[in-house]
PDB file of C-alpha atoms in Angstrom:
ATOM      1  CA  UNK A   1      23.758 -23.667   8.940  1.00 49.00           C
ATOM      2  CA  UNK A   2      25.134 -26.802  10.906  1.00 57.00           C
ATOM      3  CA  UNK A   3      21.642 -28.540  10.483  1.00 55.00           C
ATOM      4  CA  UNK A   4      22.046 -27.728   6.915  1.00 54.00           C
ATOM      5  CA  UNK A   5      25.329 -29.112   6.334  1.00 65.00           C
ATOM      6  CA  UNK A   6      23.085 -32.335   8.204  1.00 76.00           C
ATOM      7  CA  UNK A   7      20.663 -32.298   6.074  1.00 80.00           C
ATOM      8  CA  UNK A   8      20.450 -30.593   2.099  1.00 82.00           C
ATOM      9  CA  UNK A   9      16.703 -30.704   2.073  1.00 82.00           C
ATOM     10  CA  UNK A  10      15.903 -28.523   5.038  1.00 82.00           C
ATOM     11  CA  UNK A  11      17.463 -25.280   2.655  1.00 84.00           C
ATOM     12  CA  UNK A  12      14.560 -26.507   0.314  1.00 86.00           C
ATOM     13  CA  UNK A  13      12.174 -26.473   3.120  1.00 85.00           C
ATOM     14  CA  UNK A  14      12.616 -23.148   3.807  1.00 88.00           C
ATOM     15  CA  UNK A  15      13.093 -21.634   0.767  1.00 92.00           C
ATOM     16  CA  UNK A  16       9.317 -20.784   0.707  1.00 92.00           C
ATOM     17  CA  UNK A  17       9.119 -19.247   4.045  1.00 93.00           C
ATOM     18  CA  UNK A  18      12.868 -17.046   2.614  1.00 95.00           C
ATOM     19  CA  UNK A  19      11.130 -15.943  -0.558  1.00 97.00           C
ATOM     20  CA  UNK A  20       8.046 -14.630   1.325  1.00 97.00           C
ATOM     21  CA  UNK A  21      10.699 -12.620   3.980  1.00 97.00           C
ATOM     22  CA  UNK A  22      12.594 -11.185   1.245  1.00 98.00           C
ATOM     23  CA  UNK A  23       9.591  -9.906  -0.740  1.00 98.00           C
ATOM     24  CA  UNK A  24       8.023  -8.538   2.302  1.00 98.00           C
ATOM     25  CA  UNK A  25      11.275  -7.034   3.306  1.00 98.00           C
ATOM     26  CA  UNK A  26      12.520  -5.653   0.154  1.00 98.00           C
ATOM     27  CA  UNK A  27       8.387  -3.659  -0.452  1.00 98.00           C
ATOM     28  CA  UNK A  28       9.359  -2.451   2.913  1.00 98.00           C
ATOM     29  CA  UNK A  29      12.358  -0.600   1.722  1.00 98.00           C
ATOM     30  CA  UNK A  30      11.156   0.389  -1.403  1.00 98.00           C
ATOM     31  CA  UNK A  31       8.336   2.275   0.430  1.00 98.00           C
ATOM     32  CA  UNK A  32      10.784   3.243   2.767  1.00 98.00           C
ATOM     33  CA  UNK A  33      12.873   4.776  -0.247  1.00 98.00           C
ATOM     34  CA  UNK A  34       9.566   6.670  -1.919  1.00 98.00           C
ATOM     35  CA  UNK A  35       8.752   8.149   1.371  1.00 98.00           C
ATOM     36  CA  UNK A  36      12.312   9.873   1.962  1.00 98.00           C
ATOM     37  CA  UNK A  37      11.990  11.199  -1.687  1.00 98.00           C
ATOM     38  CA  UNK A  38       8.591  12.364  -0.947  1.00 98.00           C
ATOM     39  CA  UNK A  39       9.679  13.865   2.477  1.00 98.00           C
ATOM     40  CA  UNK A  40      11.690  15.959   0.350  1.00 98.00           C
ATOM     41  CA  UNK A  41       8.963  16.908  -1.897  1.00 98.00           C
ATOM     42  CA  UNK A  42       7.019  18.467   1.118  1.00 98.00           C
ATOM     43  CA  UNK A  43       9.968  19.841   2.582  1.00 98.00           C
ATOM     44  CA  UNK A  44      10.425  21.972  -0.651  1.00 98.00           C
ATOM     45  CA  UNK A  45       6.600  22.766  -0.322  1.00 97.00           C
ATOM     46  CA  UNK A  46       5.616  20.456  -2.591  1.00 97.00           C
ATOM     47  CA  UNK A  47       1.724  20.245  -1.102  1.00 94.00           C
ATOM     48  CA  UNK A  48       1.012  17.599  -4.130  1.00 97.00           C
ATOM     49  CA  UNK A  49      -1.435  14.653  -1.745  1.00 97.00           C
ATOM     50  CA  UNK A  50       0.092  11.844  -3.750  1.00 97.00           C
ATOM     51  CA  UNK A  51       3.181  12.743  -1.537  1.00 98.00           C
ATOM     52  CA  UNK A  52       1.923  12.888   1.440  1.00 97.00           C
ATOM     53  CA  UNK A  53       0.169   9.349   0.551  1.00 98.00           C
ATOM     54  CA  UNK A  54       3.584   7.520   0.039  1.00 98.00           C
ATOM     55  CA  UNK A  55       4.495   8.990   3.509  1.00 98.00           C
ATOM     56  CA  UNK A  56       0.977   7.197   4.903  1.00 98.00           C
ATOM     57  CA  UNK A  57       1.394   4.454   3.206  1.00 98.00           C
ATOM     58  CA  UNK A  58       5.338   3.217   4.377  1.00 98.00           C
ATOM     59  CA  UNK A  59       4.015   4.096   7.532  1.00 98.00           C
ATOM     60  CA  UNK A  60       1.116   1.596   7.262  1.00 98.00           C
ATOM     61  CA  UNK A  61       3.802  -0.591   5.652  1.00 98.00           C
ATOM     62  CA  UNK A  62       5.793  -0.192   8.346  1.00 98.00           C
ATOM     63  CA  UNK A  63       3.094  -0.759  11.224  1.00 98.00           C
ATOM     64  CA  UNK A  64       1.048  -3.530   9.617  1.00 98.00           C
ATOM     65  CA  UNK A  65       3.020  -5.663   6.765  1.00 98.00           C
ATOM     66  CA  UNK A  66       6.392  -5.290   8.100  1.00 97.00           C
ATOM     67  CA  UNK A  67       6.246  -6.993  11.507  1.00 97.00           C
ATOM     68  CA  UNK A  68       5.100 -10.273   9.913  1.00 97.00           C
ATOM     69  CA  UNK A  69       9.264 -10.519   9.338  1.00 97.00           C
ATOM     70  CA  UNK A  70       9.836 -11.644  12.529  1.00 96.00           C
ATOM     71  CA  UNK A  71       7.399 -15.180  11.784  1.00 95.00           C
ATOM     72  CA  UNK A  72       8.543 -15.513   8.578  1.00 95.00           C
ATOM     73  CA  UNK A  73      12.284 -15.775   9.746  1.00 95.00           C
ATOM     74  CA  UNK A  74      11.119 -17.775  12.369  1.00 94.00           C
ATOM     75  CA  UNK A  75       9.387 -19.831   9.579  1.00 92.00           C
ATOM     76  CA  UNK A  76      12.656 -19.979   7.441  1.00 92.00           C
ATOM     77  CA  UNK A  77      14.713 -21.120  10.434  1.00 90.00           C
ATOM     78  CA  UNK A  78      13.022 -23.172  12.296  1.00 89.00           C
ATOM     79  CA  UNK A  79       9.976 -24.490   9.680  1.00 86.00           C
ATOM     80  CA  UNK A  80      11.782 -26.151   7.638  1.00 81.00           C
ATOM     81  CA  UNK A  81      12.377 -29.640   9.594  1.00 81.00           C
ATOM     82  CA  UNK A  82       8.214 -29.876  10.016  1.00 85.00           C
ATOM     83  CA  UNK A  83       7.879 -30.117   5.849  1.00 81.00           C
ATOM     84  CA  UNK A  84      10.025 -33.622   6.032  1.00 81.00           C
ATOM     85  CA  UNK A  85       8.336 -34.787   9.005  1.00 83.00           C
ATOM     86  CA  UNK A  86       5.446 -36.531   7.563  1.00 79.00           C
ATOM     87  CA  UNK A  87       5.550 -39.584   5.243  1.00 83.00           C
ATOM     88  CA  UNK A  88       5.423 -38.237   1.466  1.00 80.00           C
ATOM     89  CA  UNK A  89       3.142 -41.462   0.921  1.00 87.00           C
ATOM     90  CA  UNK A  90       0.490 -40.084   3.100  1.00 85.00           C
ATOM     91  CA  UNK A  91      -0.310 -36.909   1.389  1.00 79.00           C
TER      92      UNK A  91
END
């Protein structure tokens, strides 16, 4: 926040990079939310495979999209500084 208060544009810089997070956070916890209700399903013998597919597939979620967080806060944090680094007039 302090290098914000420095600088406006660096919140624009990583605004990007804090979209992207969200999104892949926010499909993480929907999943997350279908597989509970599906859990439930099962447990009431619900033997439907759709069920047992949102249960693979938050857990694929979980072990494949979800970890790419972790660089994409990294991204929001520290990323934004490298998009005013360059002379505009260069592009």
């Amino acid at each position: 926040m302090a290098a914000n208060q420095r600088d406006t544009r660096l919140a624009f810089g990583g605004a990007v990079p804090f979209l992207t997070l969200m999104g892949t956070l926010l499909g993480g916890q929907m999943l997350a939310r279908a597989a509970k209700a599906a859990l439930t399903e099962i447990d009431r013998g619900n033997n439907d495979p759709w069920w047992t597919a949102r249960v693979g597939l938050a857990r694929f979620y979980a072990g494949h999209i979800l970890p790419q967080v972790a660089a994409q806060r990294t991204a929001v944090i520290k990323g934004a500084s490298t998009v005013f680094a360059f002379d505009e007039r260069l592009l």
